[in-house]
Coordinates of N, CA and C in Angstrom, one line a residue:
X1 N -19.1 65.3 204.0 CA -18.3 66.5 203.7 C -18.2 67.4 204.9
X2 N -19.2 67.5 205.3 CA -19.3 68.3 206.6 C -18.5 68.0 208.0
X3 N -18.3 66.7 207.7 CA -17.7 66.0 208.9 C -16.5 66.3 208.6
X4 N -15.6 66.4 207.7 CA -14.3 66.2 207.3 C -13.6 67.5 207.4
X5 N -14.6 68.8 207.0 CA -14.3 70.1 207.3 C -14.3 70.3 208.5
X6 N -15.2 69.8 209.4 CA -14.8 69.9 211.2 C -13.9 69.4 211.5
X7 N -13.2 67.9 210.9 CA -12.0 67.7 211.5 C -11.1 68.4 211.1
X8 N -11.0 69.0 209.7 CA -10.1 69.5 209.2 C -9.6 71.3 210.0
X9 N -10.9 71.7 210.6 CA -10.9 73.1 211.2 C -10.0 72.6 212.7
X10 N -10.6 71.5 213.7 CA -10.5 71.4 214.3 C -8.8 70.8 214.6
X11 N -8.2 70.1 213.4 CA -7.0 70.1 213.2 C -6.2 71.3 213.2
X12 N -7.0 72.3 212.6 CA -6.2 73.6 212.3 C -5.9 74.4 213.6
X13 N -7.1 74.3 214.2 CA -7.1 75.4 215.5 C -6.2 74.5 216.2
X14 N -5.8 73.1 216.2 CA -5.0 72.3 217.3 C -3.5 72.5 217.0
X15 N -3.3 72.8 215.7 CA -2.1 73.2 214.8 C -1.8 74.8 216.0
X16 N -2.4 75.7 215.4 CA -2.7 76.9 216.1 C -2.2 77.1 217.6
X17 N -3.0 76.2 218.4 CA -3.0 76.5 219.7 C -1.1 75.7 220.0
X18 N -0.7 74.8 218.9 CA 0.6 73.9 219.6 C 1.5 75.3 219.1
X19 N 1.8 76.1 217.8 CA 2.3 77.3 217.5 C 2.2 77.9 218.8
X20 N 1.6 78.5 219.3 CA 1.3 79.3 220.0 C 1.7 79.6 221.2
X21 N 1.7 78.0 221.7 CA 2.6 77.6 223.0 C 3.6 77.4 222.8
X22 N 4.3 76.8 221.9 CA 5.9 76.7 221.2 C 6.5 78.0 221.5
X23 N 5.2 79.1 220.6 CA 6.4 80.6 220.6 C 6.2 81.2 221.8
X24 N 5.2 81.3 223.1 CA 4.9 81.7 224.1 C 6.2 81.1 225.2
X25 N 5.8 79.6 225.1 CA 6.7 79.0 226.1 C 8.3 78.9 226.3
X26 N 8.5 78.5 224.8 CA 10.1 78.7 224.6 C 10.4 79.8 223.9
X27 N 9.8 80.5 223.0 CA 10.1 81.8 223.0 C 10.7 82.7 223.9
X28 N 9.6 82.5 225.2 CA 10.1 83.4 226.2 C 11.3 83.1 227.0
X29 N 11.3 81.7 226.8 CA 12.9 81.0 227.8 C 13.9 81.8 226.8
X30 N 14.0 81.5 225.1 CA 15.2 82.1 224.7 C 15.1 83.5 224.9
X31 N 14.1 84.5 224.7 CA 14.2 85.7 224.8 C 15.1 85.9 226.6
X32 N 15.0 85.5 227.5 CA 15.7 85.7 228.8 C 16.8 85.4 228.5
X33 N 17.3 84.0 227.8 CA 18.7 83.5 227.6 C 19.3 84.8 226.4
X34 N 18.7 85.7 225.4 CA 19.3 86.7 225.1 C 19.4 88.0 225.8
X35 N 18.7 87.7 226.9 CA 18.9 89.3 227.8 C 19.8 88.8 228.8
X36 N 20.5 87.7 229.3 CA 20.6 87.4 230.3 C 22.6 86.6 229.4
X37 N 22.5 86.6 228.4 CA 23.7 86.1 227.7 C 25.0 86.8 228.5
X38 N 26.6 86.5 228.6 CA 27.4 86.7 229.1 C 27.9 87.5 228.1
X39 N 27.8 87.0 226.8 CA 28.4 87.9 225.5 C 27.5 88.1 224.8
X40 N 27.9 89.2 223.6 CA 27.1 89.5 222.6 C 27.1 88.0 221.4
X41 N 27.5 87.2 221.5 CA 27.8 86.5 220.7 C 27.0 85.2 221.4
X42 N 27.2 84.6 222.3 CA 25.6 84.2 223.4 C 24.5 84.5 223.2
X43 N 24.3 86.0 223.2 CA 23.1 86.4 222.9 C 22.5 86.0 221.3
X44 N 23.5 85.9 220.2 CA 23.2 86.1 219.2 C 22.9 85.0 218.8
X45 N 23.1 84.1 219.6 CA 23.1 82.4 219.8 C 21.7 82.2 220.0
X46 N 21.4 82.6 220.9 CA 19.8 82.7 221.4 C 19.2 83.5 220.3
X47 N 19.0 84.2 220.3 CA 18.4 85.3 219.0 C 17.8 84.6 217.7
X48 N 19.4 83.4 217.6 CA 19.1 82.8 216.0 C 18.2 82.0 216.3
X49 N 18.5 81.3 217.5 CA 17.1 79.6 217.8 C 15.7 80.7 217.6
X50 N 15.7 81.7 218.2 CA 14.3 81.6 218.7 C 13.6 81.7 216.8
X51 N 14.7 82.7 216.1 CA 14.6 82.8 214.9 C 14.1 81.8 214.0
X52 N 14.8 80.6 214.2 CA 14.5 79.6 213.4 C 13.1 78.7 214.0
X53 N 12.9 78.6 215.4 CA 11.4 78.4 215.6 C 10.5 79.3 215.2
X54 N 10.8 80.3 215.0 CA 9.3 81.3 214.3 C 9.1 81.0 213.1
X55 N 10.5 80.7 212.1 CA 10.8 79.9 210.9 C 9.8 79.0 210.5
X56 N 10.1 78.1 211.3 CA 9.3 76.7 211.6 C 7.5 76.7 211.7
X57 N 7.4 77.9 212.5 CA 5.8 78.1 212.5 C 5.5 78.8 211.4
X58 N 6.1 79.8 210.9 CA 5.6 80.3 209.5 C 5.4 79.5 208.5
X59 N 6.6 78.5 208.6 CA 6.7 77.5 207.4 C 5.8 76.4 207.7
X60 N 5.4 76.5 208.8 CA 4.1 75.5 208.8 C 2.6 75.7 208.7
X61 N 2.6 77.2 208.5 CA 1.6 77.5 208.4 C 1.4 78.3 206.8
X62 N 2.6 77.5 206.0 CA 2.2 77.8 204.3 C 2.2 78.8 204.1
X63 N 2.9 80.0 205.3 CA 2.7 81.7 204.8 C 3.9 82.2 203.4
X64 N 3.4 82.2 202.2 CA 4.4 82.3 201.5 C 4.7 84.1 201.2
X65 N 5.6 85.0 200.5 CA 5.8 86.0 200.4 C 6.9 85.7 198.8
X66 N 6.9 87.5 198.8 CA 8.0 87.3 197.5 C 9.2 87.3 197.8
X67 N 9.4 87.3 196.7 CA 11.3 87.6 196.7 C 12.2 88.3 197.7
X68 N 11.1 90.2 197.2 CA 11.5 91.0 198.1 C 11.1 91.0 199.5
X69 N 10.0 90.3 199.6 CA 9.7 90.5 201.4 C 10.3 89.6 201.9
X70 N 10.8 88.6 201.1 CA 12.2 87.5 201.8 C 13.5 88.5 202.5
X71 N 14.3 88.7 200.9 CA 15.2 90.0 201.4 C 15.0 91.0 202.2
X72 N 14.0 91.4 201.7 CA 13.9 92.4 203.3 C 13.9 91.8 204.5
X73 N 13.4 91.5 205.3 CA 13.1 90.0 206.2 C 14.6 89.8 206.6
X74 N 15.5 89.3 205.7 CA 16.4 89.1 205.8 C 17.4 90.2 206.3
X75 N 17.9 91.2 205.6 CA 17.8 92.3 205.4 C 17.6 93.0 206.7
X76 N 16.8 92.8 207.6 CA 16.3 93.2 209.0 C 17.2 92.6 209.9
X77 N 16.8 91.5 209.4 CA 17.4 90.2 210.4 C 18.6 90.9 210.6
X78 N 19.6 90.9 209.5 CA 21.3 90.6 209.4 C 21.6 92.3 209.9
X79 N 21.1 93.5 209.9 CA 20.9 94.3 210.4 C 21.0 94.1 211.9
X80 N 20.1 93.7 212.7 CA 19.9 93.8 214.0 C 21.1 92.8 214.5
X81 N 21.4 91.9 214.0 CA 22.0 90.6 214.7 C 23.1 91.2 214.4
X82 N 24.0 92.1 213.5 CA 25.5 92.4 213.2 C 25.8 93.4 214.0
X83 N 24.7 94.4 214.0 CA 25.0 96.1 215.2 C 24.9 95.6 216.7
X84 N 24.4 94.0 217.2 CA 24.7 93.7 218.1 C 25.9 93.2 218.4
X85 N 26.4 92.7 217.7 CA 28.2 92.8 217.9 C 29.1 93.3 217.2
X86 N 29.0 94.6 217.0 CA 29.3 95.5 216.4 C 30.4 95.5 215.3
X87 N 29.4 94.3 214.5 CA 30.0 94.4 212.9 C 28.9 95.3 211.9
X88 N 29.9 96.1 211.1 CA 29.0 96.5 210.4 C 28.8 96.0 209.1
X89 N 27.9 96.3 208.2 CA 27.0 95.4 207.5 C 26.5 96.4 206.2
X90 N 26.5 96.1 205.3 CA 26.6 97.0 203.9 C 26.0 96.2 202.7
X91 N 24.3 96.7 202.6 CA 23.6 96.1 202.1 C 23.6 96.4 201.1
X92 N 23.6 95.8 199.8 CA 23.5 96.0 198.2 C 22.8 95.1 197.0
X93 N 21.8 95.9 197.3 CA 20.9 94.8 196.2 C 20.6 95.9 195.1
X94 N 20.8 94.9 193.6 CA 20.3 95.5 192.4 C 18.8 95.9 192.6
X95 N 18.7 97.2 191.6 CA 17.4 98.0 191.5 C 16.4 97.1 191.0
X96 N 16.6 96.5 189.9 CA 16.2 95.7 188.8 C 16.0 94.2 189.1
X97 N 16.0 93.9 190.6 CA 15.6 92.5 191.2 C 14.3 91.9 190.7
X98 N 13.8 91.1 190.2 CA 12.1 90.6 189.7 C 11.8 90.0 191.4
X99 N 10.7 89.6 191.4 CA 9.9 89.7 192.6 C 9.0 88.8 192.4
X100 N 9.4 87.6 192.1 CA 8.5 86.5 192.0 C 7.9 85.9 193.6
X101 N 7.1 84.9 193.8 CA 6.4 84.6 195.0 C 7.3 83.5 195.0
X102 N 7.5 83.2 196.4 CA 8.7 81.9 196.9 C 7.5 81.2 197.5
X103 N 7.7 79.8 197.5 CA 6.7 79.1 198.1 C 7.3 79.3 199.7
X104 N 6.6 78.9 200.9 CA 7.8 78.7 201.9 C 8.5 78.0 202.7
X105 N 8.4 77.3 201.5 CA 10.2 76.0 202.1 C 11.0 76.4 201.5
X106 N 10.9 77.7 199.9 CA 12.0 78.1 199.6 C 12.6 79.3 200.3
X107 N 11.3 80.1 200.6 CA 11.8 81.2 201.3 C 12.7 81.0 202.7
X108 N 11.9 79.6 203.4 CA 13.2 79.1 204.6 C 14.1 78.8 204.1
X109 N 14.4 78.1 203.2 CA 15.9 78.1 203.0 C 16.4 78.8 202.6
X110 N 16.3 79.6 201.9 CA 17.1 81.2 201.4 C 17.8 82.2 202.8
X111 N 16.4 82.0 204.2 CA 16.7 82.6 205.3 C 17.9 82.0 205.9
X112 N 17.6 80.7 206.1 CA 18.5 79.5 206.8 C 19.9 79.8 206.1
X113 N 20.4 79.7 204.8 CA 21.4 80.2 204.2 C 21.7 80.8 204.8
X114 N 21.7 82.2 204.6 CA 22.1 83.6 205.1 C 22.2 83.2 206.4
X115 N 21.2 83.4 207.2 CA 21.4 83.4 209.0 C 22.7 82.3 209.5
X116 N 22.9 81.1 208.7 CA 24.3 80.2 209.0 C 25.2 81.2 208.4
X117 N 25.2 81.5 207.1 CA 26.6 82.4 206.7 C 27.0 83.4 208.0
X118 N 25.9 84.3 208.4 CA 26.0 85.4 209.3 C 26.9 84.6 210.6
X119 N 25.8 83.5 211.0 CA 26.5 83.0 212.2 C 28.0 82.4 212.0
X120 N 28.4 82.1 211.2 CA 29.9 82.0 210.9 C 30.8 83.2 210.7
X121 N 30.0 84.4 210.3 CA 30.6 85.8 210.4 C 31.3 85.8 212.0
X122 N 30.2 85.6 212.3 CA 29.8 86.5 213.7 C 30.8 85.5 214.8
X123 N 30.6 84.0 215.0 CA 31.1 83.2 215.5 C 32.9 83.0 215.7
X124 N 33.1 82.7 214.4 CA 34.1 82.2 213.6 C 35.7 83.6 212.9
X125 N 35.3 84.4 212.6 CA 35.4 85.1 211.8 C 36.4 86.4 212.1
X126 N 35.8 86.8 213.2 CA 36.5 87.6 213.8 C 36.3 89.1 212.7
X127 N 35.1 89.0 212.2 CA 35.5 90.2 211.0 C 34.7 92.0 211.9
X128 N 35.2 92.7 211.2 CA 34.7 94.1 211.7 C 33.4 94.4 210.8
X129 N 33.0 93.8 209.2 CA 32.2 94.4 208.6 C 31.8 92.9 207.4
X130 N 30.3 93.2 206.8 CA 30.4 92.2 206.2 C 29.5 92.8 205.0
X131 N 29.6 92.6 203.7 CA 28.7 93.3 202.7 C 28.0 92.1 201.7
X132 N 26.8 92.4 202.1 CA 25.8 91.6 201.2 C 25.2 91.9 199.7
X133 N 25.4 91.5 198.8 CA 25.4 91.9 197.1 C 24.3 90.5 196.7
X134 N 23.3 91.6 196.2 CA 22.1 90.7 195.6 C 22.4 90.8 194.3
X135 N 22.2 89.9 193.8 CA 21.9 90.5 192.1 C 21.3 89.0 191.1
X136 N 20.7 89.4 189.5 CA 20.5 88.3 189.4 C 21.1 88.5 187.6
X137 N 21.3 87.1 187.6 CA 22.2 87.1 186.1 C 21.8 86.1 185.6
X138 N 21.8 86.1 184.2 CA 20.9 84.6 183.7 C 20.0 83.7 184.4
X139 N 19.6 84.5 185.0 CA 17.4 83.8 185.2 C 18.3 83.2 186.8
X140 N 19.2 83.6 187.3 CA 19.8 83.0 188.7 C 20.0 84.5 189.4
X141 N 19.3 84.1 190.8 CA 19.8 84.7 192.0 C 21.2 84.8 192.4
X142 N 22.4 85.7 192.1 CA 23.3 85.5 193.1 C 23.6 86.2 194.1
X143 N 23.3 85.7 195.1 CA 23.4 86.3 196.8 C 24.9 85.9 197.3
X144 N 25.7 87.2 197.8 CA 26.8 86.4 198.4 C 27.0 87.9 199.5
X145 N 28.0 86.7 200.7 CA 28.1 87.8 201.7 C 29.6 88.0 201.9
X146 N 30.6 88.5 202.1 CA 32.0 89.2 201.9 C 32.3 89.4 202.9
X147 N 33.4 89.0 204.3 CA 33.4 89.6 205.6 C 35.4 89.9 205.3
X148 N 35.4 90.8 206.3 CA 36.8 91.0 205.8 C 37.6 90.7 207.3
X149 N 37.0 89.0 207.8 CA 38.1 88.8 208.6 C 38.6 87.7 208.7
X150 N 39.2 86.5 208.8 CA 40.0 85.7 208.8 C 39.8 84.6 207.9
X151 N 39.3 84.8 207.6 CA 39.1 83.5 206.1 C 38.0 82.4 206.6
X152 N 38.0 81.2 206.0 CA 37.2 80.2 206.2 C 37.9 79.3 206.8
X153 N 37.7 78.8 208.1 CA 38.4 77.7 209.0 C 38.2 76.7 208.7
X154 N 39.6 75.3 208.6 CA 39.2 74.5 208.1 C 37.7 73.6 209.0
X155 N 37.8 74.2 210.4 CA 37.1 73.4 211.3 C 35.7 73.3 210.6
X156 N 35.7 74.9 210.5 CA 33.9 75.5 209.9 C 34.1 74.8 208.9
X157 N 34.7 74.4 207.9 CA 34.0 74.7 206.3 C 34.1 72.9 206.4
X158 N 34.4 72.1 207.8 CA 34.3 70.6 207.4 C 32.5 70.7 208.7
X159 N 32.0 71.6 209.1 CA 31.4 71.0 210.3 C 29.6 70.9 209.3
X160 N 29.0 71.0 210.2 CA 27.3 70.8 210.0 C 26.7 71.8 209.2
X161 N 26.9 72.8 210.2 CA 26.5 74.4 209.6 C 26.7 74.7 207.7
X162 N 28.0 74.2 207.5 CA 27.9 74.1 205.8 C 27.6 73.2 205.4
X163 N 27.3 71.8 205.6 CA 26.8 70.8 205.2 C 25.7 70.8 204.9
X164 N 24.8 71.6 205.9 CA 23.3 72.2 205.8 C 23.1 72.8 205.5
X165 N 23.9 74.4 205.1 CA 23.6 75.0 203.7 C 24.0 74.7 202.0
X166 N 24.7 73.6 202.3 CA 25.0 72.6 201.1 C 23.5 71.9 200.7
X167 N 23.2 71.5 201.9 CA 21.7 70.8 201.4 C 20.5 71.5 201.3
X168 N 20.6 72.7 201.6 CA 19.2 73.6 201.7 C 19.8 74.6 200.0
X169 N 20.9 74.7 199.5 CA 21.0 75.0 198.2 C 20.7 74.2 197.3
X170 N 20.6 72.7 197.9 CA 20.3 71.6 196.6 C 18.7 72.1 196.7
X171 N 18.2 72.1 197.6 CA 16.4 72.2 197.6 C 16.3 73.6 197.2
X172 N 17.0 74.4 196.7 CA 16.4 75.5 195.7 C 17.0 75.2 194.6
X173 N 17.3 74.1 194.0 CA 18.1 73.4 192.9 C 19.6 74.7 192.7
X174 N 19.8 74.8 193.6 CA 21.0 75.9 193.4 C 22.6 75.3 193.9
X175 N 23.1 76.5 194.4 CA 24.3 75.6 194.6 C 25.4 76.8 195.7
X176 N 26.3 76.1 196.4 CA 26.5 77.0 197.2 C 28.8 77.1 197.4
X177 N 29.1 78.1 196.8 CA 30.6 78.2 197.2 C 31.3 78.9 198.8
X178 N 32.4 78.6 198.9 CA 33.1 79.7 199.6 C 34.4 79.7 199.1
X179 N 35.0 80.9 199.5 CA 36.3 81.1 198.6 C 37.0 82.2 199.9
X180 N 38.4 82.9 199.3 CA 38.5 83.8 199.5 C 37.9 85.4 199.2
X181 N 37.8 86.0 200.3 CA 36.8 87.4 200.2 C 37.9 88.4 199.1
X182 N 36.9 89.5 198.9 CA 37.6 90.5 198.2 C 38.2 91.6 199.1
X183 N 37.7 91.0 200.4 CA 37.8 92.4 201.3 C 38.7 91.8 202.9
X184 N 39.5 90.3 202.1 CA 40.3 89.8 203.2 C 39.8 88.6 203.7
X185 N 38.8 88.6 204.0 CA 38.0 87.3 204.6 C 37.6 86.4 203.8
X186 N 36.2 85.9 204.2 CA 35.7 84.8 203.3 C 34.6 85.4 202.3
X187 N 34.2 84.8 201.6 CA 32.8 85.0 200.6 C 32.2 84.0 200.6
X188 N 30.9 83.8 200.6 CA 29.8 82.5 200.6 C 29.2 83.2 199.5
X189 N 28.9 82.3 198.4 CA 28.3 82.7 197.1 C 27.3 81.5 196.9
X190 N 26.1 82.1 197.1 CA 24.9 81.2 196.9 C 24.3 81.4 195.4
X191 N 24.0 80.6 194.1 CA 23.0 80.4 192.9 C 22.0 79.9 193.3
X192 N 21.0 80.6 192.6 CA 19.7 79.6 193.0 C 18.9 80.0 191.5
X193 N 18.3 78.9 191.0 CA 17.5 79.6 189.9 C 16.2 80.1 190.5
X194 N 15.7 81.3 189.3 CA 14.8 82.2 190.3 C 13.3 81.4 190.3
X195 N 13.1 80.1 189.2 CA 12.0 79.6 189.0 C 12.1 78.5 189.9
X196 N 12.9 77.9 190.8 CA 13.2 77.2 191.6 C 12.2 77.4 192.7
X197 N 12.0 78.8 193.0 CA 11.3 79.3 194.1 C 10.0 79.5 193.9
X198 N 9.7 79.7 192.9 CA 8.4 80.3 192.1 C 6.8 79.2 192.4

């Protein structure tokens, strides 16, 4: 027994130490590739990778949170990354949200969602503003983001980026649309049941 908890520590710290250097080493390369970007939209390129490797280390290190410290989280994220290219961004989540604990493969994909939607805002889109509406309706999450600029390209809506939030909505047994926006552009309307995450 004793022998197996040393490997198992000694796994942990070696876990640890490879984190560490991941976010130290290439961390710091993308953080230069976002100070050093030619556009805001370069930068924002950089910004998301380094995003989704911290992703990667949280989610490997089984750090789970709730609901709301997802959204929030999020919420920060889509904040910072839209006033860098000066879209604005108009957050609206119901009062009455429940706040269950996400394990965190669900909580990465909830992030991963949104951060592709955004980067199709931002990319693709050409929009000036984009408004995010939380709410939940029959025991389901609906999250959707509204941008009010050019619609959904056929290029985008056949490429990777939604293919792989097609598949990261199957793994919250949910399900994922796009349509036309209310506000001119596109809409991405994500379901997810809330015990999916639980």
């Amino acid at each position: 027994m004793v022998v197996a908890e040393a490997r198992e520590q000694s796994a942990a710290q070696e876990r640890e130490r490879i984190y560490s250097d991941l976010h130290d080493d290439l961390g710091a390369k993308l953080l230069a590739l976002v100070y050093g970007a030619e556009s805001p939209v370069q930068a924002d390129l950089a910004r998301a990778i380094l995003q989704d490797l911290r992703d990667v280390v949280t989610r490997s290190r089984g750090t789970p949170g709730t609901l709301g410290d997802v959204l929030a989280d999020i919420h920060a994220e889509a904040s910072q990354r839209l006033a860098t290219v000066g879209i604005g961004l108009s957050w609206d989540a119901a009062d009455d949200l429940p706040d269950p604990v996400l394990d965190s493969g669900h909580a990465l994909h909830l992030h991963r969602i949104v951060r592709e939607a955004i980067s199709n805002t931002i990319r693709h889109a050409q929009a000036r503003h984009l408004r995010v509406r939380v709410r939940v309706r029959g025991g389901e999450l609906l999250l959707d983001l509204t941008d009010d600029g050019s619609g959904v390209p056929a290029v985008v809506s056949a490429g990777s980026g939604m293919r792989n939030m097609r598949s990261r909505a199957g793994e919250l047994d949910g399900r994922i649309d796009w349509a036309p926006g209310t506000e001119g552009g596109a809409k991405v309307l994500l379901r997810m049941p809330l015990e999916a995450g639980a």
